[in-house]
Coordinates of C-alpha atoms and ligand atoms in Angstrom, one line a residue:
M1100 CA 113.5 162.5 106.2
A1101 CA 116.1 159.8 106.9
L1102 CA 117.3 158.2 103.7
G1103 CA 118.6 154.7 103.2
K1104 CA 122.1 154.4 101.9
D1105 CA 121.0 153.7 98.4
E1106 CA 118.1 156.1 98.0
S1107 CA 117.3 159.5 96.4
R1108 CA 115.9 162.3 98.4
H1109 CA 113.5 163.0 95.6
G1110 CA 111.7 159.7 96.0
M1111 CA 112.0 156.2 94.4
W1112 CA 110.0 154.4 91.8
S1113 CA 107.9 151.8 93.6
S1114 CA 109.1 149.1 91.2
R1115 CA 111.2 148.5 88.1
W1116 CA 108.0 148.6 86.1
L1117 CA 107.3 152.1 87.2
F1118 CA 110.7 153.1 86.0
V1119 CA 109.9 151.4 82.6
L1120 CA 106.6 153.3 82.5
A1121 CA 108.1 156.6 83.5
A1122 CA 111.0 156.4 81.2
A1123 CA 108.7 155.2 78.4
G1124 CA 106.5 158.2 79.3
S1125 CA 109.5 160.4 78.8
A1126 CA 110.6 158.6 75.6
V1127 CA 107.3 158.3 73.9
G1128 CA 106.1 161.8 73.0
L1129 CA 106.0 164.2 70.1
G1130 CA 109.3 162.8 68.9
N1131 CA 107.6 159.5 68.0
I1132 CA 104.2 160.6 66.8
W1133 CA 104.8 164.0 65.3
K1134 CA 108.5 164.2 64.5
F1135 CA 109.6 160.7 63.4
P1136 CA 107.1 160.4 60.5
Y1137 CA 107.8 163.8 59.1
V1138 CA 111.6 163.6 59.5
A1139 CA 111.5 160.2 57.8
G1140 CA 109.3 161.6 55.1
E1141 CA 111.6 164.6 54.5
N1142 CA 114.7 162.4 54.3
G1143 CA 113.5 159.8 51.8
G1144 CA 111.7 157.3 54.0
G1145 CA 113.1 153.7 53.9
A1146 CA 116.8 154.2 54.1
F1147 CA 116.3 156.8 56.8
V1148 CA 114.3 154.4 58.9
I1149 CA 117.0 151.8 58.6
I1150 CA 119.8 154.2 59.7
Y1151 CA 117.6 155.5 62.5
L1152 CA 117.2 151.9 63.8
V1153 CA 121.0 151.4 63.5
C1154 CA 121.5 154.5 65.6
V1155 CA 119.0 153.4 68.2
A1156 CA 120.5 149.9 68.5
L1157 CA 124.2 150.7 68.4
V1158 CA 124.3 154.2 70.0
G1159 CA 121.0 154.9 71.8
L1160 CA 120.7 151.7 73.7
P1161 CA 124.2 151.6 75.2
I1162 CA 123.9 155.3 76.1
M1163 CA 120.5 154.8 77.7
M1164 CA 122.1 152.0 79.8
A1165 CA 125.0 154.3 80.7
E1166 CA 122.6 157.2 81.8
T1167 CA 120.5 154.9 83.9
L1168 CA 123.5 153.3 85.7
M1169 CA 125.1 156.7 86.3
G1170 CA 121.9 158.0 87.8
R1171 CA 121.5 155.0 90.0
E1172 CA 125.1 155.2 91.2
G1173 CA 124.9 159.0 91.9
R1174 CA 121.3 159.1 93.3
H1175 CA 121.2 162.9 92.6
S1176 CA 120.3 165.4 89.9
P1177 CA 122.5 164.9 86.9
I1178 CA 124.7 167.9 87.9
N1179 CA 125.4 166.6 91.4
T1180 CA 125.5 163.0 90.1
M1181 CA 128.3 164.0 87.8
R1182 CA 130.1 165.7 90.7
I1183 CA 129.8 162.6 92.8
L1184 CA 130.8 160.2 90.0
S1185 CA 133.8 162.4 89.0
Q1186 CA 135.0 162.2 92.6
E1187 CA 134.6 158.4 92.7
G1188 CA 136.5 158.1 89.5
R1189 CA 139.1 160.7 90.6
A1190 CA 138.4 162.6 87.5
S1191 CA 138.4 166.4 86.7
G1192 CA 135.4 168.6 87.4
F1193 CA 135.2 169.0 83.7
W1194 CA 132.7 166.1 83.5
G1195 CA 130.2 168.3 85.3
V1196 CA 129.6 169.8 81.9
I1197 CA 127.4 166.8 81.1
G1198 CA 124.9 167.9 83.8
W1199 CA 125.0 171.6 82.9
M1200 CA 124.7 171.1 79.2
G1201 CA 121.8 168.8 79.9
V1202 CA 120.0 171.4 81.8
G1203 CA 120.5 173.9 78.9
A1204 CA 119.4 171.4 76.3
G1205 CA 116.3 170.5 78.3
F1206 CA 115.4 174.1 78.6
L1207 CA 115.8 174.8 74.9
I1208 CA 113.8 171.7 74.0
L1209 CA 111.0 172.4 76.4
S1210 CA 110.6 175.9 75.0
Y1211 CA 109.5 174.6 71.6
Y1212 CA 108.1 171.3 72.9
G1213 CA 105.4 173.3 74.7
V1214 CA 104.5 175.1 71.5
I1215 CA 104.0 172.0 69.4
A1216 CA 102.2 170.2 72.2
G1217 CA 99.9 173.3 72.3
W1218 CA 99.0 172.5 68.7
A1219 CA 97.8 169.1 69.9
L1220 CA 95.7 170.7 72.5
Y1221 CA 94.2 173.0 69.9
Y1222 CA 93.4 170.0 67.7
I1223 CA 91.4 168.4 70.5
F1224 CA 89.1 171.4 70.3
E1225 CA 89.0 171.4 66.5
M1226 CA 88.2 167.7 66.4
A1227 CA 85.5 168.0 68.9
R1228 CA 83.9 170.8 66.9
G1229 CA 83.7 168.5 63.9
T1230 CA 85.9 170.7 61.8
F1231 CA 87.4 167.7 60.0
D1232 CA 84.2 165.7 59.4
A1233 CA 84.5 164.5 55.7
V1234 CA 87.0 167.2 55.1
T1235 CA 89.0 167.5 51.9
P1236 CA 92.8 167.4 51.9
E1237 CA 92.8 171.1 50.9
T1238 CA 90.6 172.2 53.8
A1239 CA 92.6 170.1 56.3
G1240 CA 95.7 171.9 55.1
Q1241 CA 94.0 175.3 55.3
V1242 CA 92.9 174.8 58.9
F1243 CA 96.5 174.1 59.9
D1244 CA 97.9 177.1 57.9
D1245 CA 95.3 179.4 59.4
F1246 CA 96.3 178.2 62.9
L1247 CA 100.0 178.8 62.3
A1248 CA 99.2 182.2 61.0
N1249 CA 97.7 183.2 64.3
P1250 CA 100.4 183.8 66.9
W1251 CA 97.9 184.7 69.7
L1252 CA 96.0 181.5 69.4
M1253 CA 99.3 179.5 69.4
L1254 CA 100.5 181.5 72.4
L1255 CA 97.3 180.7 74.2
C1256 CA 97.7 176.9 73.5
Q1257 CA 101.3 177.0 74.5
T1258 CA 100.4 178.7 77.7
V1259 CA 97.8 176.1 78.6
F1260 CA 100.3 173.3 78.0
M1261 CA 103.1 174.9 80.0
W1262 CA 100.7 175.6 82.8
L1263 CA 99.5 172.0 82.9
T1264 CA 103.1 170.7 82.9
I1265 CA 104.2 173.0 85.6
Y1266 CA 101.1 172.3 87.7
I1267 CA 101.8 168.6 87.6
V1268 CA 105.6 168.9 88.1
G1269 CA 105.0 171.3 91.0
R1270 CA 102.6 168.9 92.8
G1271 CA 105.1 166.1 92.9
V1272 CA 105.7 164.4 89.6
I1273 CA 106.2 160.8 90.6
K1274 CA 103.0 160.0 92.4
G1275 CA 100.7 162.1 90.2
L1276 CA 102.4 160.8 87.1
E1277 CA 102.5 157.2 88.0
T1278 CA 98.7 157.0 87.9
A1279 CA 98.4 159.0 84.7
I1280 CA 101.0 157.0 82.9
R1281 CA 99.5 153.7 83.9
L1282 CA 96.2 154.8 82.5
F1283 CA 97.2 156.7 79.4
M1284 CA 100.1 154.8 78.0
P1285 CA 98.2 151.6 77.3
L1286 CA 95.4 153.7 75.8
L1287 CA 97.9 155.4 73.5
F1288 CA 99.0 152.0 72.3
V1289 CA 95.4 150.8 71.7
L1290 CA 94.7 154.0 69.7
L1291 CA 97.8 153.6 67.6
L1292 CA 96.7 150.1 66.8
V1293 CA 93.3 151.4 65.7
L1294 CA 95.0 153.9 63.5
L1295 CA 97.3 151.3 62.1
G1296 CA 94.2 149.2 61.3
Y1297 CA 92.8 152.2 59.5
G1298 CA 96.1 152.8 57.6
I1299 CA 96.1 149.2 56.5
N1300 CA 92.6 149.5 55.1
S1301 CA 93.1 152.9 53.6
G1302 CA 94.2 151.7 50.2
G1303 CA 97.7 153.2 50.5
F1304 CA 99.2 150.7 52.9
Q1305 CA 101.5 149.0 50.4
Q1306 CA 102.8 152.4 49.3
G1307 CA 103.2 153.5 52.9
L1308 CA 105.1 150.3 53.7
D1309 CA 107.3 150.7 50.6
F1310 CA 108.0 154.3 51.5
M1311 CA 109.0 153.4 55.1
F1312 CA 111.1 150.4 54.3
R1313 CA 112.4 150.9 50.8
F1314 CA 116.2 151.1 50.6
N1315 CA 116.8 154.3 48.7
W1316 CA 120.4 154.9 49.6
S1317 CA 120.8 157.9 47.4
S1318 CA 118.8 160.0 49.9
I1319 CA 121.3 159.2 52.7
D1320 CA 124.1 161.7 53.1
A1321 CA 125.9 163.0 56.1
D1322 CA 123.1 165.2 57.0
A1323 CA 120.6 162.3 57.1
W1324 CA 123.0 160.5 59.5
L1325 CA 123.1 163.5 61.7
I1326 CA 119.4 163.9 61.7
A1327 CA 118.9 160.1 62.4
M1328 CA 121.4 160.3 65.2
G1329 CA 119.7 163.4 66.6
Q1330 CA 116.3 161.7 66.3
A1331 CA 117.5 158.6 68.1
F1332 CA 118.8 160.8 71.0
F1333 CA 115.6 162.9 71.0
T1334 CA 113.2 160.0 70.9
L1335 CA 114.9 158.1 73.7
S1336 CA 115.3 161.3 75.8
L1337 CA 119.1 160.8 75.8
G1338 CA 122.1 163.0 76.2
M1339 CA 120.6 165.6 78.5
G1340 CA 120.3 163.8 81.8
A1341 CA 116.5 163.2 81.8
I1342 CA 117.1 159.4 81.9
M1343 CA 120.0 160.0 84.4
A1344 CA 117.6 161.9 86.6
Y1345 CA 115.0 159.1 86.4
G1346 CA 117.8 156.5 86.8
A1347 CA 118.5 158.1 90.3
Y1348 CA 115.1 156.8 91.5
V1349 CA 115.5 153.2 90.2
P1350 CA 115.5 150.5 92.9
R1351 CA 118.7 148.7 93.3
D1352 CA 117.4 145.3 92.4
A1353 CA 116.1 146.2 88.9
S1354 CA 118.1 144.9 85.9
I1355 CA 119.3 147.9 83.9
T1356 CA 119.8 145.9 80.7
S1357 CA 116.3 144.4 80.4
T1358 CA 114.5 147.5 81.6
V1359 CA 116.3 149.8 79.1
A1360 CA 115.8 147.3 76.3
T1361 CA 112.1 147.3 77.1
I1362 CA 111.9 151.1 77.0
A1363 CA 113.8 151.3 73.7
I1364 CA 111.6 148.6 72.1
L1365 CA 108.4 150.4 73.2
D1366 CA 109.6 153.7 72.0
T1367 CA 110.7 152.3 68.6
F1368 CA 107.4 150.4 68.2
V1369 CA 105.4 153.7 68.7
A1370 CA 107.5 155.6 66.2
V1371 CA 107.3 152.9 63.5
A1372 CA 103.6 152.4 64.2
A1373 CA 102.9 156.1 63.9
G1374 CA 104.7 156.1 60.6
L1375 CA 102.7 153.1 59.4
A1376 CA 99.5 154.7 60.5
I1377 CA 100.2 158.1 58.8
F1378 CA 102.0 157.4 55.5
P1379 CA 99.3 155.1 54.0
V1380 CA 96.8 157.8 54.6
V1381 CA 99.1 160.3 53.0
F1382 CA 99.4 158.2 49.9
A1383 CA 95.7 157.2 49.8
N1384 CA 94.8 160.9 49.7
G1385 CA 97.5 161.9 47.2
L1386 CA 99.4 164.0 49.7
E1387 CA 103.1 164.7 49.9
P1388 CA 105.0 162.5 52.5
G1389 CA 107.7 165.2 52.9
Q1390 CA 105.4 167.9 54.0
G1391 CA 107.3 168.7 57.3
P1392 CA 105.9 169.5 60.7
G1393 CA 102.3 169.6 59.5
L1394 CA 102.2 165.9 58.7
M1395 CA 100.4 164.9 61.9
F1396 CA 98.2 167.9 61.9
V1397 CA 97.0 167.6 58.4
T1398 CA 96.9 164.0 57.5
L1399 CA 95.7 162.5 60.7
P1400 CA 92.7 164.8 61.1
L1401 CA 92.0 164.0 57.5
A1402 CA 92.0 160.3 58.2
F1403 CA 89.8 160.7 61.3
G1404 CA 87.4 162.9 59.2
Q1405 CA 86.7 159.8 57.0
L1406 CA 86.3 157.3 59.8
P1407 CA 83.0 156.5 61.4
L1408 CA 83.0 158.3 64.8
G1409 CA 86.1 160.0 63.5
A1410 CA 85.6 163.1 65.6
V1411 CA 85.5 161.0 68.8
F1412 CA 88.6 159.1 67.8
G1413 CA 90.3 162.3 66.9
V1414 CA 89.6 163.9 70.2
V1415 CA 90.8 160.9 72.1
F1416 CA 93.9 160.7 69.9
F1417 CA 95.0 164.3 70.4
V1418 CA 94.2 164.0 74.2
L1419 CA 96.6 161.1 74.3
V1420 CA 99.2 162.9 72.2
S1421 CA 99.0 165.7 74.7
F1422 CA 99.4 163.3 77.6
A1423 CA 102.4 161.7 75.9
A1424 CA 103.8 165.2 75.5
I1425 CA 103.2 166.1 79.1
T1426 CA 104.9 163.0 80.4
S1427 CA 107.9 163.9 78.2
A1428 CA 107.8 167.6 79.2
I1429 CA 108.0 166.7 82.8
S1430 CA 111.1 164.7 82.3
L1431 CA 112.6 167.7 80.5
T1432 CA 112.3 169.8 83.6
E1433 CA 113.5 167.1 86.1
P1434 CA 117.3 167.6 85.8
A1435 CA 117.1 171.3 86.5
L1436 CA 114.3 171.0 89.1
A1437 CA 116.1 168.3 91.0
Y1438 CA 119.3 170.3 91.0
L1439 CA 117.7 173.5 92.3
V1440 CA 115.9 171.6 95.0
E1441 CA 119.2 169.9 96.1
E1442 CA 121.3 173.0 95.9
Y1443 CA 119.0 175.6 97.4
N1444 CA 116.6 173.4 99.3
A1445 CA 114.0 175.2 97.3
K1446 CA 110.4 174.2 97.1
R1447 CA 109.7 172.1 94.0
A1448 CA 106.5 174.1 93.2
R1449 CA 108.3 177.4 93.3
V1450 CA 111.2 176.2 91.2
A1451 CA 108.8 174.7 88.7
K1452 CA 107.0 178.0 88.2
S1453 CA 110.2 180.0 87.6
L1454 CA 111.5 177.4 85.1
G1455 CA 108.1 177.3 83.4
V1456 CA 107.9 181.0 82.9
L1457 CA 111.4 181.2 81.5
C1458 CA 110.7 178.4 79.1
W1459 CA 107.4 180.0 78.1
L1460 CA 109.1 183.2 77.3
L1461 CA 111.7 181.5 75.1
G1462 CA 108.9 179.6 73.4
I1463 CA 107.5 182.8 72.1
G1464 CA 110.3 182.8 69.5
T1465 CA 109.1 179.4 68.3
V1466 CA 105.5 180.7 68.1
L1467 CA 106.6 183.6 65.9
S1468 CA 108.8 181.4 63.7
F1469 CA 105.6 180.2 62.0
N1470 CA 104.2 183.6 61.3
A1471 CA 105.7 187.1 62.1
W1472 CA 109.3 185.9 62.1
Q1473 CA 109.1 183.3 59.4
D1474 CA 111.5 185.2 57.3
V1475 CA 114.0 185.9 60.1
K1476 CA 116.7 183.3 59.5
F1477 CA 119.8 182.3 61.5
F1478 CA 122.2 180.5 59.1
G1479 CA 119.1 179.8 56.9
L1480 CA 117.0 178.4 59.8
T1481 CA 114.0 180.0 61.5
F1482 CA 114.3 180.5 65.3
F1483 CA 112.4 177.3 65.9
E1484 CA 114.5 175.3 63.5
A1485 CA 117.7 176.8 65.0
V1486 CA 116.7 176.0 68.6
D1487 CA 115.7 172.5 67.5
F1488 CA 118.9 171.9 65.5
V1489 CA 121.3 173.1 68.2
S1490 CA 119.6 171.3 71.0
Q1491 CA 118.7 168.1 69.2
N1492 CA 121.4 167.6 66.7
I1493 CA 124.3 169.1 68.6
M1494 CA 123.8 169.2 72.3
L1495 CA 122.1 165.8 72.8
P1496 CA 124.7 163.8 70.8
L1497 CA 127.5 165.8 72.4
G1498 CA 126.1 165.0 75.8
G1499 CA 125.7 161.4 74.8
L1500 CA 129.3 161.2 73.5
L1501 CA 130.6 162.5 76.9
I1502 CA 128.3 160.2 78.8
A1503 CA 129.7 157.2 76.8
L1504 CA 133.3 158.3 77.3
F1505 CA 132.8 158.8 81.0
T1506 CA 131.2 155.5 81.6
A1507 CA 133.7 153.6 79.5
Y1508 CA 137.0 155.3 80.5
V1509 CA 136.5 157.2 83.8
M1510 CA 134.0 155.2 85.9
P1511 CA 135.8 152.5 87.9
K1512 CA 135.1 149.1 86.4
A1513 CA 133.9 147.7 89.7
I1514 CA 131.1 150.3 89.8
A1515 CA 129.9 149.7 86.3
Q1516 CA 130.0 146.0 86.7
S1517 CA 128.1 146.1 90.0
Q1518 CA 125.5 148.4 88.5
L1519 CA 125.0 146.2 85.4
G1520 CA 125.2 143.0 87.5
A1521 CA 128.0 141.9 85.1
T1522 CA 131.3 140.0 85.5
D1523 CA 134.2 139.7 83.1
G1524 CA 132.9 137.7 80.1
P1525 CA 131.7 138.0 76.6
L1526 CA 128.6 140.2 77.5
W1527 CA 130.8 142.6 79.5
W1528 CA 133.2 142.9 76.6
L1529 CA 130.3 143.5 74.2
W1530 CA 129.1 146.3 76.4
K1531 CA 132.6 147.8 76.6
L1532 CA 132.9 147.6 72.8
L1533 CA 129.5 149.4 72.3
I1534 CA 129.9 152.1 75.0
G1535 CA 133.7 152.6 74.6
L1536 CA 134.1 152.4 70.9
I1537 CA 131.1 152.0 68.6
A1538 CA 128.7 154.6 70.3
P1539 CA 131.3 157.3 70.7
L1540 CA 132.9 156.7 67.3
G1541 CA 129.4 156.7 65.7
V1542 CA 128.6 160.1 67.2
L1543 CA 132.0 161.5 66.4
V1544 CA 132.1 160.5 62.8
V1545 CA 128.7 162.0 62.2
F1546 CA 129.7 165.2 63.9
I1547 CA 132.9 165.6 62.0
V1548 CA 131.4 164.9 58.6
T1549 CA 128.6 167.4 59.4
L1550 CA 130.8 170.2 60.7
F1551 CA 133.4 169.7 58.0
P1552 CA 131.5 168.5 54.9
C1553 CA 134.7 168.2 52.9
A1554 CA 135.6 165.2 55.1
Q1555 CA 132.9 163.3 53.2
T1556 CA 134.9 163.5 50.0
L1557 CA 138.3 163.7 51.7
S1558 CA 138.7 167.0 49.7
C1559 CA 139.9 168.7 52.9
F1560 CA 143.0 166.6 52.6
G1561 CA 143.6 167.7 49.0
A1562 CA 142.4 164.3 47.7
Ligands
PFF1104 N1 111.6 161.7 74.0 C1 110.6 162.8 73.9 C2 109.9 162.6 72.6 O1 110.2 161.7 71.8 O2 109.0 163.4 72.3 C3 111.3 164.2 73.9 C4 112.3 164.3 75.0 C5 111.9 164.2 76.3 C6 113.6 164.6 74.7 C7 112.9 164.3 77.3 C8 114.6 164.7 75.6 C9 114.2 164.6 76.9 F1 115.1 164.7 77.9

């Protein structure tokens, strides 16, 4: 196929809106609906939400712009894009580490992402069976505990999810996906609004609102900042090249600033709305907000069980959560897939299958973390928690830090300006301040304080 000068061999989004939808499909996923509410719950609610929003605005947004513009400039998989951009900037090959680490992080994340998405698939089935009709909080909790105690069932669900993902990826993501995203993303929004309406009327809304937006600074320590930063990266799909890979397919005439802002706003809206839908129900039923990963799988079914036609809503909700997860899972495979296709001229479907099998195998560790291996700990963390921590809280922010530094200090100014459609002026300097100073400094400080806790009190320096 003859390519235009400014095109990717993997295909191009047909418009900037399809990039917005695809990137929002990547961003909106389990991180928003499952993870954000429980992480906020475990870290004290209100103050955590605020620092998370700060991380999204000051660190996430500029890095998302950087990834998109790098992808569009390189027009290849992140590994090859970094190679091309390093040459353009006459920089060392070291920067290729961004692409390689991204592939590693995507692989680790997908291994457990598939397991949790499998839970959503299982809940479609349980909802349809009417398991949660007028259920008590205790029974809802029991259904989840029983499921977690059954590794074979979890493995089955994980297998189905991974199979679906690989099937779609292998058949050519962009075309198949564009249709699915157009249909399912709006539906997801509508359902969230319905749930929000339910939350508002559940009798616990004020408490839920207080919990999510109350400034309880005492719960915010260095760890909370690290988790908020990790969550901002995770939810926006940053730091591992997924957005860079998608950026490679963005048409030249699309404005990066406005498209990226739209994606971040959509993503943040879904996370906050999911929290506001879930917490009121938690309080109205006298449940604990900090109950961890089970929040979505215990409280939401409980809520649906009380709603008229709750089983129907529940089925639709978990179908949509599964779709949101699939559109994210696909983007997790894209950097590695695109690289292998470029490097070995390999068939997409074949590459997808091999990657899928490897991820599936690694995912077994996560499955067992909830039952047979629940007492096996690495530095106090289960296998799942360790993979999650390393990929989300270390690899993604580290990748983001390098991306910010590269864009700010290695990429020739003319390239960045032409990609952003910017000229010297206040907006350009604001961008330079964010990408060159605030975003990297933010990531760095959080890192240092986490890795050397004594830095928090300056006691490392004998103070
Ligand atoms: N953003 C997705 C979510 O919030 O569920 C997860 C994710 C997808 C992370 C793709 C990273 C990524 F590259």
